[in-house]
GROMACS .gro file of C-alpha atoms in nm:
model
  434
    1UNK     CA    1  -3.196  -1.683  -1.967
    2UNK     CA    2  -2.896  -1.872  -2.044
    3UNK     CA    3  -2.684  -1.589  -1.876
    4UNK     CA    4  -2.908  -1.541  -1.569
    5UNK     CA    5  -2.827  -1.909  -1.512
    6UNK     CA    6  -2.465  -1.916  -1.573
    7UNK     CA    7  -2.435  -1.625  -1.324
    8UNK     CA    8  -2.628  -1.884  -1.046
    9UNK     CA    9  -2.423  -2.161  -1.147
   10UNK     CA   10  -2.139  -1.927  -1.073
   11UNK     CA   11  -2.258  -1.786  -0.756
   12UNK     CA   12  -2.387  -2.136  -0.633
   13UNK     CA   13  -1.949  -2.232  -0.723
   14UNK     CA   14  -1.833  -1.926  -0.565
   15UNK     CA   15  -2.067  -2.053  -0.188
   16UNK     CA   16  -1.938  -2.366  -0.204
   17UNK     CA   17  -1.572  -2.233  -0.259
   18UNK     CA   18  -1.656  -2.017   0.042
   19UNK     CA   19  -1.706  -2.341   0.251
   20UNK     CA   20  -1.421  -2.510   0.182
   21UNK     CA   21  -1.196  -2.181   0.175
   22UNK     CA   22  -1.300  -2.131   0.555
   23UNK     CA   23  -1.220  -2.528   0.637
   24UNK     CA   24  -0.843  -2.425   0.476
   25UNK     CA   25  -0.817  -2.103   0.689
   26UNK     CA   26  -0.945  -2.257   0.967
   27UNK     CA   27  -0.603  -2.480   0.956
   28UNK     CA   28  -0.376  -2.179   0.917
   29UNK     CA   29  -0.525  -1.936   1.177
   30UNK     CA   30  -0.807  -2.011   1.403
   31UNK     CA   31  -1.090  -2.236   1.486
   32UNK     CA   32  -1.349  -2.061   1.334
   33UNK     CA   33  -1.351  -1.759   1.067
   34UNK     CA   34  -1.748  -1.713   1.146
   35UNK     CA   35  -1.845  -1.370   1.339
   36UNK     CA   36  -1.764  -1.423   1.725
   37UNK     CA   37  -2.016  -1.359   2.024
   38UNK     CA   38  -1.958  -1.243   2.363
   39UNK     CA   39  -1.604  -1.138   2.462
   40UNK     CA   40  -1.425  -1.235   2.088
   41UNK     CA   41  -1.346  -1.099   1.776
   42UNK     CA   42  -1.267  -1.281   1.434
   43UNK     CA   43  -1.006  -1.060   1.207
   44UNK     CA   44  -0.897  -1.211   0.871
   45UNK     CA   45  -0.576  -1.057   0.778
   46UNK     CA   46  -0.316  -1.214   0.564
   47UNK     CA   47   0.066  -1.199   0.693
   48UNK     CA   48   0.184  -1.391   0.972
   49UNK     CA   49   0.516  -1.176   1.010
   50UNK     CA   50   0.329  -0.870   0.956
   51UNK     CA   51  -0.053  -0.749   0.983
   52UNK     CA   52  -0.089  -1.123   1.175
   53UNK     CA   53   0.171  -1.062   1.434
   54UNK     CA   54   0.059  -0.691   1.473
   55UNK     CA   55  -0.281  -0.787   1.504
   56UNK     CA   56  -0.183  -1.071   1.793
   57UNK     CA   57   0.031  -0.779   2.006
   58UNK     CA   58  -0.251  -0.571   1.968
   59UNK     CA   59  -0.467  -0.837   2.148
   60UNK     CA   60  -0.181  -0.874   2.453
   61UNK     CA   61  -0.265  -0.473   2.489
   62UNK     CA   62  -0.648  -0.498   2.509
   63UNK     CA   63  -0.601  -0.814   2.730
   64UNK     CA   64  -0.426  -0.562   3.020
   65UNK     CA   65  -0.776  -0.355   3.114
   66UNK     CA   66  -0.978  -0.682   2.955
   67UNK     CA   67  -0.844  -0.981   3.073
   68UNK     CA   68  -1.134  -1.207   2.950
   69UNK     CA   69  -1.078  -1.027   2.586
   70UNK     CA   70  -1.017  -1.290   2.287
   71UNK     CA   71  -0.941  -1.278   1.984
   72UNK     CA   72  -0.929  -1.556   1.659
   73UNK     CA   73  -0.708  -1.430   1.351
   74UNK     CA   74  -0.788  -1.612   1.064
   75UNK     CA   75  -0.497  -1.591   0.840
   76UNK     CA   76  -0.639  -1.531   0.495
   77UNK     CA   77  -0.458  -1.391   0.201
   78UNK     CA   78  -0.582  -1.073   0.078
   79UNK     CA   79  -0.693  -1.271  -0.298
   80UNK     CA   80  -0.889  -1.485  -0.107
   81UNK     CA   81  -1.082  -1.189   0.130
   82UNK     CA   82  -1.202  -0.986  -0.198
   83UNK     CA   83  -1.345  -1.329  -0.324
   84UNK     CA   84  -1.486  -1.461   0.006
   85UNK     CA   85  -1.617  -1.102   0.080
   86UNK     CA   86  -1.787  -1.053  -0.249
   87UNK     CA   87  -1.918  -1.405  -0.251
   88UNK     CA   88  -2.078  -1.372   0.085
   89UNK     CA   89  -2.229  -1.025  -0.021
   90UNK     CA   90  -2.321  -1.127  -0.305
   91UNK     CA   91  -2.496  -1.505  -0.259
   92UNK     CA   92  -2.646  -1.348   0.092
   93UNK     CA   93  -2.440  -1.570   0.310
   94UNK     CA   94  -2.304  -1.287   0.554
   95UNK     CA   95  -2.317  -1.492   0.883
   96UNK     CA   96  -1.940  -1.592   0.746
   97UNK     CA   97  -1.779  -1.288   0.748
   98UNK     CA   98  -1.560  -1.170   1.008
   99UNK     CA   99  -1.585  -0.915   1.288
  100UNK     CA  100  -1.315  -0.717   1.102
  101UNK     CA  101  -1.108  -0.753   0.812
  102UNK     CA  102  -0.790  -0.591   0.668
  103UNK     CA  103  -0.831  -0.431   0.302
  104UNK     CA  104  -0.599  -0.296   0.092
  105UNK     CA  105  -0.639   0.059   0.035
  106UNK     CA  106  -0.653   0.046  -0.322
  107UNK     CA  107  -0.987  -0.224  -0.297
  108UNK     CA  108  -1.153   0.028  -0.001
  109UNK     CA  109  -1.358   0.286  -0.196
  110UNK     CA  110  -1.473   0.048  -0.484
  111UNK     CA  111  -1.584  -0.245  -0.172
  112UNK     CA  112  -1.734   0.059   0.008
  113UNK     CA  113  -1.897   0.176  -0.286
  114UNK     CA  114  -2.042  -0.174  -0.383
  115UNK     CA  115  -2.155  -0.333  -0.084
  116UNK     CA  116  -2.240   0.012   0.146
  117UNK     CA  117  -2.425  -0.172   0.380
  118UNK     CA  118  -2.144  -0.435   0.474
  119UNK     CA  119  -1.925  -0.144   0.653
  120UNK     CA  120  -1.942   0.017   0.969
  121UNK     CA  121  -1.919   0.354   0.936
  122UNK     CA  122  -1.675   0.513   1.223
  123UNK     CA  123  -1.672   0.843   1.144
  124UNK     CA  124  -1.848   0.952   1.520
  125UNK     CA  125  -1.711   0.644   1.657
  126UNK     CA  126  -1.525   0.771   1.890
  127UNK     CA  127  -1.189   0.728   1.688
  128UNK     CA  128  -0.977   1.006   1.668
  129UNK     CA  129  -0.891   1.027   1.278
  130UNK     CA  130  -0.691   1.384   1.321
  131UNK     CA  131  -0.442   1.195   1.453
  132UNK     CA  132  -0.373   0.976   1.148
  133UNK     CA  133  -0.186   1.111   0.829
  134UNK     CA  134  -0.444   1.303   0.694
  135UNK     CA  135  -0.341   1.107   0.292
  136UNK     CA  136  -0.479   0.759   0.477
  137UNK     CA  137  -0.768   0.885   0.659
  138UNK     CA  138  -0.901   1.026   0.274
  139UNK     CA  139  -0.807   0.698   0.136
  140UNK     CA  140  -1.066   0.519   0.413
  141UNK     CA  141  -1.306   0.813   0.345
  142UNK     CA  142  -1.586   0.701   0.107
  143UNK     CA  143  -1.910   1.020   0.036
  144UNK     CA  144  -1.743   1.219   0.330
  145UNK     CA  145  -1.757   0.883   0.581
  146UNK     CA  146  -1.477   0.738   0.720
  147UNK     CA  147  -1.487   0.342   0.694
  148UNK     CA  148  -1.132   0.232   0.792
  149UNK     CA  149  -0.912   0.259   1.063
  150UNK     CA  150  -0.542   0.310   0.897
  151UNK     CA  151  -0.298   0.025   0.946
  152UNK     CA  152   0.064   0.038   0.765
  153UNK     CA  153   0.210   0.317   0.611
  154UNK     CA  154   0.277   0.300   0.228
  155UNK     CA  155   0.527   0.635   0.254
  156UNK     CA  156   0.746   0.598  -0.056
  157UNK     CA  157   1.090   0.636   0.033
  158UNK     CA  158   1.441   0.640  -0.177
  159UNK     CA  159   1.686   0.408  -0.067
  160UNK     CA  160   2.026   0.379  -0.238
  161UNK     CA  161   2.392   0.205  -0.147
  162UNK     CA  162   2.574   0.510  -0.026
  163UNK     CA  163   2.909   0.250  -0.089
  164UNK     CA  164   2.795   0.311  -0.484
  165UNK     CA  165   2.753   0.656  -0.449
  166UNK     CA  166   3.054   0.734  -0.299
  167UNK     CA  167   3.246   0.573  -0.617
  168UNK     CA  168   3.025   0.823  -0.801
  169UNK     CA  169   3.121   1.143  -0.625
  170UNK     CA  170   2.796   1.146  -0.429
  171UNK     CA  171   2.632   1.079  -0.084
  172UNK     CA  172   2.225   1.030   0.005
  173UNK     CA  173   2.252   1.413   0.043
  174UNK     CA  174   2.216   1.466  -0.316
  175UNK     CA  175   1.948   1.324  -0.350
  176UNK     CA  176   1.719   1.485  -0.100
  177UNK     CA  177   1.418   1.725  -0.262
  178UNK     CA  178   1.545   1.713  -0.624
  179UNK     CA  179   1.353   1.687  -0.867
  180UNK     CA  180   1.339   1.382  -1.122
  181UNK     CA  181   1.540   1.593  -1.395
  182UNK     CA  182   1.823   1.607  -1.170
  183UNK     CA  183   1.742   1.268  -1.026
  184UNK     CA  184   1.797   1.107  -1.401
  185UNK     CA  185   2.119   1.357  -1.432
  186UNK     CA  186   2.291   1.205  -1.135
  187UNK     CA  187   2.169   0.852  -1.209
  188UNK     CA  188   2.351   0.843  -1.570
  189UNK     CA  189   2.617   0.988  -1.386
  190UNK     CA  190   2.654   0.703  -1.152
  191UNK     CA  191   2.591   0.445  -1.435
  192UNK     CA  192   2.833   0.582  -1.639
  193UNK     CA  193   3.118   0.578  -1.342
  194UNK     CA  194   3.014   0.282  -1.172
  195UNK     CA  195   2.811   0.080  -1.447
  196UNK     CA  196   2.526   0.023  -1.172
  197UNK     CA  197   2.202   0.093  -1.261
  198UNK     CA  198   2.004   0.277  -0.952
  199UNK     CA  199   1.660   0.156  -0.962
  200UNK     CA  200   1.465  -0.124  -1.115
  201UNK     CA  201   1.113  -0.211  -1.244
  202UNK     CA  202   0.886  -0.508  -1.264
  203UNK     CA  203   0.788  -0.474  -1.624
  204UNK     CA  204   0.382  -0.371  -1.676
  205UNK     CA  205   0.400  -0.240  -1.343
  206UNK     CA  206   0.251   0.119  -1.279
  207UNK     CA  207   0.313   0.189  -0.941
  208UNK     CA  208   0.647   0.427  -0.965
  209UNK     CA  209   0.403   0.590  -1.248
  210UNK     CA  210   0.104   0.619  -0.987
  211UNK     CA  211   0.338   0.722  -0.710
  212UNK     CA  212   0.474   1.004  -0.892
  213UNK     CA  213   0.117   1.096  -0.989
  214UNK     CA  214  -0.012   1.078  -0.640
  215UNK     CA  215   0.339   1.344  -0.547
  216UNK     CA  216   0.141   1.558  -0.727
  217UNK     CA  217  -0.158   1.545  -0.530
  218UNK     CA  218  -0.358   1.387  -0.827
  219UNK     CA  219  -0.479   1.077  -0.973
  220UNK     CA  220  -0.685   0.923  -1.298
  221UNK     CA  221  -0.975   1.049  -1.169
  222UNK     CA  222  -1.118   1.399  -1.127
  223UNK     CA  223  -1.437   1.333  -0.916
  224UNK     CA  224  -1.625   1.064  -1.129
  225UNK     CA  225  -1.474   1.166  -1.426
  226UNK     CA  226  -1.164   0.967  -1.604
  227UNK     CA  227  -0.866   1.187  -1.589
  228UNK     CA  228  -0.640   1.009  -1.805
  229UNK     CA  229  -0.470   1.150  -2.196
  230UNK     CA  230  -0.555   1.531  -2.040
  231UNK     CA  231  -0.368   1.460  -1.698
  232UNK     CA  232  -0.064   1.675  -1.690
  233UNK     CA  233   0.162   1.522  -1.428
  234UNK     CA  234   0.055   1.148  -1.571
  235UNK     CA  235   0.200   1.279  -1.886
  236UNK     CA  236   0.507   1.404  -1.730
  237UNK     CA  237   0.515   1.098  -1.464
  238UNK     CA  238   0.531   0.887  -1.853
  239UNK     CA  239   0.773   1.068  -1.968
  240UNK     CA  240   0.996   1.034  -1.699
  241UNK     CA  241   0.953   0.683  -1.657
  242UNK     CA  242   1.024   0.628  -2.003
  243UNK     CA  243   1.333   0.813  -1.992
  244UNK     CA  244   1.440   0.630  -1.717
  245UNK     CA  245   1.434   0.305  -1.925
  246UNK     CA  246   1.565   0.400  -2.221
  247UNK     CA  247   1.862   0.568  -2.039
  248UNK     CA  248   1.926   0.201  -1.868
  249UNK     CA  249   1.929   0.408  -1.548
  250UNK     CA  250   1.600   0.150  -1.432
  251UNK     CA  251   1.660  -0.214  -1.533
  252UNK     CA  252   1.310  -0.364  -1.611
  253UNK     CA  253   1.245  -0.711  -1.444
  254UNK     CA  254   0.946  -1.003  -1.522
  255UNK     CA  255   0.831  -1.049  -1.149
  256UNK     CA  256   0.856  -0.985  -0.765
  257UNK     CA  257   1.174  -1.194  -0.693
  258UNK     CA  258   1.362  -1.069  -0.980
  259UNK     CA  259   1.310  -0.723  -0.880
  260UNK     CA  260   1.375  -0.797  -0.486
  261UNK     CA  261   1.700  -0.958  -0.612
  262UNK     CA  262   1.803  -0.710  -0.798
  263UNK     CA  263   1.868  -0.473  -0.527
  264UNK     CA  264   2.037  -0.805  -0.276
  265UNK     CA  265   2.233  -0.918  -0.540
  266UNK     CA  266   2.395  -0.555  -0.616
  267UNK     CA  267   2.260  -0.560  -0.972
  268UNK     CA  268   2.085  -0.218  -0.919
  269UNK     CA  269   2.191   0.034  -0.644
  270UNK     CA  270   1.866   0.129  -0.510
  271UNK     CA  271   1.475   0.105  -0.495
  272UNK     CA  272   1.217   0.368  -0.450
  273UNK     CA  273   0.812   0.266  -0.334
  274UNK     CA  274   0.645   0.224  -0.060
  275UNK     CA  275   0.837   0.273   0.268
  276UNK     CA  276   0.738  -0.146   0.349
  277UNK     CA  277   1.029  -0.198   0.091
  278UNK     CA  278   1.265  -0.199   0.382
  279UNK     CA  279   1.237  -0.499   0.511
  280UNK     CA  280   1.340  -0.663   0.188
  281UNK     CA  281   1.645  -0.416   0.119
  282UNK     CA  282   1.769  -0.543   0.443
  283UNK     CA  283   1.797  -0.922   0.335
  284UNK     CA  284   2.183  -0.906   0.213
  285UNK     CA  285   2.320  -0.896   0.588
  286UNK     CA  286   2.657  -0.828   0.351
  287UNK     CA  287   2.501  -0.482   0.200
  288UNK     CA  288   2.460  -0.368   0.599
  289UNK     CA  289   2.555  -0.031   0.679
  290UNK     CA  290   2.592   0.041   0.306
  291UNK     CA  291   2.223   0.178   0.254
  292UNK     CA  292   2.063   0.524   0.316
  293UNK     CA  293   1.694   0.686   0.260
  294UNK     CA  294   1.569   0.940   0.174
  295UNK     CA  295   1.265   1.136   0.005
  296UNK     CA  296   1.169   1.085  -0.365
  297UNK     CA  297   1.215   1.364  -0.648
  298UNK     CA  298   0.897   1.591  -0.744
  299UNK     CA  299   0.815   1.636  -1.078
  300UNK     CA  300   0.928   1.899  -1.316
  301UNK     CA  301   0.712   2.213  -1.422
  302UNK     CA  302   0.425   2.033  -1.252
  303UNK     CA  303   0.154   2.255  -1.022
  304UNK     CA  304   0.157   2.104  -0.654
  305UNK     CA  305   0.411   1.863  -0.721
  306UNK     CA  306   0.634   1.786  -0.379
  307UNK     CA  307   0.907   1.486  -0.298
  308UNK     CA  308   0.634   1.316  -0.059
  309UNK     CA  309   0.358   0.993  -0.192
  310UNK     CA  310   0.256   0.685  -0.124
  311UNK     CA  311   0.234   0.313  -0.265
  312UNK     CA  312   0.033   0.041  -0.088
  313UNK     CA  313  -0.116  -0.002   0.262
  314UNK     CA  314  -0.393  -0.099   0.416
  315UNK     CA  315  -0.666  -0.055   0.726
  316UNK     CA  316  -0.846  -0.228   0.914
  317UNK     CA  317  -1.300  -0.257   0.864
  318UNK     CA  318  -1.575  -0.340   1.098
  319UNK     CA  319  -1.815  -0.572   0.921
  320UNK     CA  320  -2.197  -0.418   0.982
  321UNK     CA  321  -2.290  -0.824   1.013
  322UNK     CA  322  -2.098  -0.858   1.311
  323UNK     CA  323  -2.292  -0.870   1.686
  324UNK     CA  324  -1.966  -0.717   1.868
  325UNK     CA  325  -1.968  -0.387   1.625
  326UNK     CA  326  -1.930  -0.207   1.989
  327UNK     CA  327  -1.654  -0.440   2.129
  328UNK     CA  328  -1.472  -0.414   1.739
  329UNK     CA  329  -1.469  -0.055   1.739
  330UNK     CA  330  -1.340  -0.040   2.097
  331UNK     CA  331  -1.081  -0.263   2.016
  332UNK     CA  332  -0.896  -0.095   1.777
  333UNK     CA  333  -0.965   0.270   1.909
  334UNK     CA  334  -0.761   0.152   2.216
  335UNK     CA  335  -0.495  -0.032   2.004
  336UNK     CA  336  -0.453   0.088   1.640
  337UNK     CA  337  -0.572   0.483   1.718
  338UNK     CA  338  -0.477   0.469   2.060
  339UNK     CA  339  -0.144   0.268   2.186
  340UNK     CA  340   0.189   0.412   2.145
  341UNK     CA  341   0.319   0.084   2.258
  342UNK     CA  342   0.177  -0.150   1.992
  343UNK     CA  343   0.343   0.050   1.741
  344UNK     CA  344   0.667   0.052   1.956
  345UNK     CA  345   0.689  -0.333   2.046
  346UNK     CA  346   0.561  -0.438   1.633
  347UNK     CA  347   0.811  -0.169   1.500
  348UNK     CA  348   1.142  -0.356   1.499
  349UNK     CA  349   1.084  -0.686   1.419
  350UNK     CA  350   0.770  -0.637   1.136
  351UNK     CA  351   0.904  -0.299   0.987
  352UNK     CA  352   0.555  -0.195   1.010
  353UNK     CA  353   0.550   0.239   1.025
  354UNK     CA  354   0.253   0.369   1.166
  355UNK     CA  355   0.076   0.619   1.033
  356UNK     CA  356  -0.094   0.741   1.358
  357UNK     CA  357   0.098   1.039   1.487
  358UNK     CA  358   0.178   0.946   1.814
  359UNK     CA  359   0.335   0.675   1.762
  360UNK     CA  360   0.613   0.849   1.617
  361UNK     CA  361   0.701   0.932   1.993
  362UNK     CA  362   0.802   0.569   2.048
  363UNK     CA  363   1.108   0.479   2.191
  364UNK     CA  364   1.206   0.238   1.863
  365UNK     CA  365   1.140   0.526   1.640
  366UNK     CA  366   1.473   0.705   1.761
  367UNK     CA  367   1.698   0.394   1.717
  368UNK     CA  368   1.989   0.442   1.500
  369UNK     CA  369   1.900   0.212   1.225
  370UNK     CA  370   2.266   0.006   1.185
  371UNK     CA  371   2.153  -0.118   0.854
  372UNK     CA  372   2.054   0.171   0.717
  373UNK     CA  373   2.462   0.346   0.866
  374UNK     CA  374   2.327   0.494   1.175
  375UNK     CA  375   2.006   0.640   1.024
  376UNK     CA  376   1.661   0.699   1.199
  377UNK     CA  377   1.501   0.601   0.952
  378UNK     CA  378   1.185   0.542   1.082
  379UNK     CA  379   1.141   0.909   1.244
  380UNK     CA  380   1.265   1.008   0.849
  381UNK     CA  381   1.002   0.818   0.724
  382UNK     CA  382   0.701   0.926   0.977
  383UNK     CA  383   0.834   1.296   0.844
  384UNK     CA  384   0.770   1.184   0.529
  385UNK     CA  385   0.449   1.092   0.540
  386UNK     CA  386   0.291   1.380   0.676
  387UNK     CA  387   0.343   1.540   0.343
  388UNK     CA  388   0.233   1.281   0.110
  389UNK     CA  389  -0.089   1.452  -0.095
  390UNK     CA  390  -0.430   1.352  -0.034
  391UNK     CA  391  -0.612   1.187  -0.336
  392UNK     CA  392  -0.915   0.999  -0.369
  393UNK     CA  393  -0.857   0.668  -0.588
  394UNK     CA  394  -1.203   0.575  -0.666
  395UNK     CA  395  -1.389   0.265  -0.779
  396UNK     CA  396  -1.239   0.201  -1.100
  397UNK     CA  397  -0.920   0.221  -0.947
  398UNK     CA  398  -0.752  -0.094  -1.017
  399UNK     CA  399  -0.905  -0.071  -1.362
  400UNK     CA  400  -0.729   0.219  -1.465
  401UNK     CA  401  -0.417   0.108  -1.330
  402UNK     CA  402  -0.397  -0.199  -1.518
  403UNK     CA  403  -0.493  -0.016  -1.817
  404UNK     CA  404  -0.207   0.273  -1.744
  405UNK     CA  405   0.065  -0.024  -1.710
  406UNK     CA  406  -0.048  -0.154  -2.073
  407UNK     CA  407  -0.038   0.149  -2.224
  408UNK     CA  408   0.350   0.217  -2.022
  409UNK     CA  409   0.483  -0.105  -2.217
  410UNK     CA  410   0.310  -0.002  -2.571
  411UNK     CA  411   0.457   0.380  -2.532
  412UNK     CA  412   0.801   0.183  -2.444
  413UNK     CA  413   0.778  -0.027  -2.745
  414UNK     CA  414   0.732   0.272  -2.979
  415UNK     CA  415   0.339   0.292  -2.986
  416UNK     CA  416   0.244   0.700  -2.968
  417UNK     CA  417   0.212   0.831  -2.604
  418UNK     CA  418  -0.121   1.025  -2.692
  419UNK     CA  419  -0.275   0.718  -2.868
  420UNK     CA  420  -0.177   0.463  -2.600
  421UNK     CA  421  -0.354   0.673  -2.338
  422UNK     CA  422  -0.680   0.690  -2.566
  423UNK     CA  423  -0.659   0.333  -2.602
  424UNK     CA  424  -0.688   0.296  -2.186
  425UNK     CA  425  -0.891   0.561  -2.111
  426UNK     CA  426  -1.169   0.366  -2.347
  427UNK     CA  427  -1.064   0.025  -2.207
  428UNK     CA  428  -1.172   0.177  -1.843
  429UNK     CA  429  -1.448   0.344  -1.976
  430UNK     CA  430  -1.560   0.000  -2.124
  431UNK     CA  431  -1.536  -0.154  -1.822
  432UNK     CA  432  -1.718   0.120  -1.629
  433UNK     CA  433  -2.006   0.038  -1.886
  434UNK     CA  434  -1.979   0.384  -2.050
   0.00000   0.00000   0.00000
């Protein structure tokens, strides 16, 4: 009894949260963060220079064939739409969800899987979803439906100061579809001449684990099973990682702005994640012209592995509560799956790569990227990501993350690699309620 009241006390908190959360959004972004009627849409979505401003430009296209078309973005940070989402689903209070929201793709299938009902499901919408990369349109794809509409690319790239390189003996060349033996070989090599580091970390963090794992084509999952202390290329993806720390060849940092600043300051000569990364790299106006990209190594010895994955992203849902599903869906058909100029006039000034094909025909895709010494980096990039491997991340996703990046630091500090793993795969399994 006592529990069955703590959990009302809790969900009675969590509503009034809800209440005063929307009175605090309602400042930042719009007048109202309830569904819309008529003509108008309400979109929560969290980054004014980014998903925001796309978002807005998106509206100035729909506004051309539908003049009386509006549109309220509510800016809410991504934290605050898993709790307002679950809150609403959860205490019945659905009348103050959006139209559409933006979720990351690592949240989709577990949300989907949750609250099924709360999710349009597009896949005979209308929307054409061949024409996305085929690795986000999975990632949106819950029991063979396809809930999301894919935003921003995650592509993982490697970008490095060609200016270090060349003290080295090397250019960006050397780096293209090599594997991460060879990767570590030249790295030492460049530390040793140079005494530059080429990547760094933040500590705990297993995303350059994941997005070797996803290179592969695989994750810790096989269907609903936990694919964990048996998985081949995580062992491997470990192993590599670990080597790259204890060679000194990654520098491990505590948080977000120490690892940023590595990389502006010169500490480290590189980074390798997601392709959004860019916009960061390109802070130090000092480092411009010094920088190059290119693709990331595969794994050694591994079946399937390839020099293409993926880290981040998101796309954009249709909430089942809203009374313009019709008028949603229409919307972003015509803009997200269907404008080559939204992707061409948000392209320079948010960085943000589309992962709809055509886009890639845009005139700003073809610019000779000055930073980057005359690169086209963003047709590189849309390259890319046509290869990246398809995997499906599941519900437990984020669980089994977390519980990889624990048992990263214990195999770094000396704890067994085989016994670490056990340890996570029974923390997930725990939390799965197995």
């Amino acid at each position: 009894m006592k529990r069955k009241l703590s959990v009302l006390l809790i969900v009675a908190m969590l509503v009034t949260m809800l209440g005063s959360c929307g009175t605090a959004s309602n400042n930042k972004g719009g007048k109202n963060n309830s569904k819309s009627s008529g003509n108008a849409l309400t979109v929560w979505c969290w980054d004014k220079n980014f998903n925001i401003y796309a978002m807005n430009e998106a509206a100035k296209i729909y506004q051309k064939d539908h003049p009386d078309f509006k549109l309220n973005v509510v800016e809410t940070p991504w934290d605050d739409v898993q709790t307002k989402l679950t809150t609403a689903v959860t205490s019945g209070q659905t009348g103050t969800l959006p139209d559409i929201l933006l979720m990351q793709d690592n949240a989709l299938a577990k949300n989907i899987t949750n609250y099924p009902k709360t999710f349009v499901d597009l896949t005979n919408s209308g929307i054409d979803f061949s024409k996305f990369a085929q690795y986000k349109v999975a990632l949106s794809t819950v029991n063979s439906k396809v809930y999301g509409v894919p935003f921003d690319s995650g592509t993982a790239v490697t970008a490095l100061r060609t200016d270090v390189l060349q003290k080295a003996g090397y250019t960006i060349n050397d780096f293209k579809n090599i594997t991460w033996s060879r990767f570590i070989e030249i790295a030492k090599d460049v530390l040793k001449k140079t005494n530059i580091p080429l990547l760094s970390s933040q500590a705990g963090s297993p995303d350059l684990v994941m997005m070797m794992l996803q290179s592969a084509g695989t994750w810790t999952f096989k269907g609903d099973k936990l694919y964990i202390s048996d998985n081949p290329a995580l062992l491997k993806a470990i192993d590599v990682y670990v080597e790259l720390v204890k060679s000194k060849v990654l520098v491990e940092v505590n948080n977000w702005d120490q690892y940023v600043g590595t990389f502006n300051t010169g500490k480290v000569a590189g980074a390798m994640t997601g392709c959004w990364i860019l916009a960061s790299v390109q802070a130090n106006k000092d480092q411009k012209g010094k920088w190059a990209v290119t693709n990331i190594p595969k794994l050694d010895g591994i079946e399937n592995a390839t020099n293409y994955s993926s880290v981040g992203g998101s796309s954009w849902l249709v909430l089942s509560t809203s009374k313009n599903k019709d008028l949603a869906i229409d919307f972003l058909g015509k803009t997200f799956a269907g404008s080559t100029e939204l992707y061409n006039t948000i392209l320079p000034t948010s960085s943000a790569i589309a992962t709809w094909g055509p886009a890639g025909t845009g005139s700003n895709y073809e610019i000779a990227h000055e930073f980057f010494g005359g690169q086209k980096i963003f047709q590189d990039i849309v390259e890319y990501g046509k290869n990246v491997p398809k995997v499906s991340y599941g519900v437990y996703n984020y669980e089994a993350r977390d519980a990889i990046g624990t048992a990263i630091t214990k195999i770094i500090s000396g704890t067994d690699k085989a016994a670490a793993l056990k340890e996570a795969e029974s923390t997930v399994k725990f939390q799965m309620g197995k």
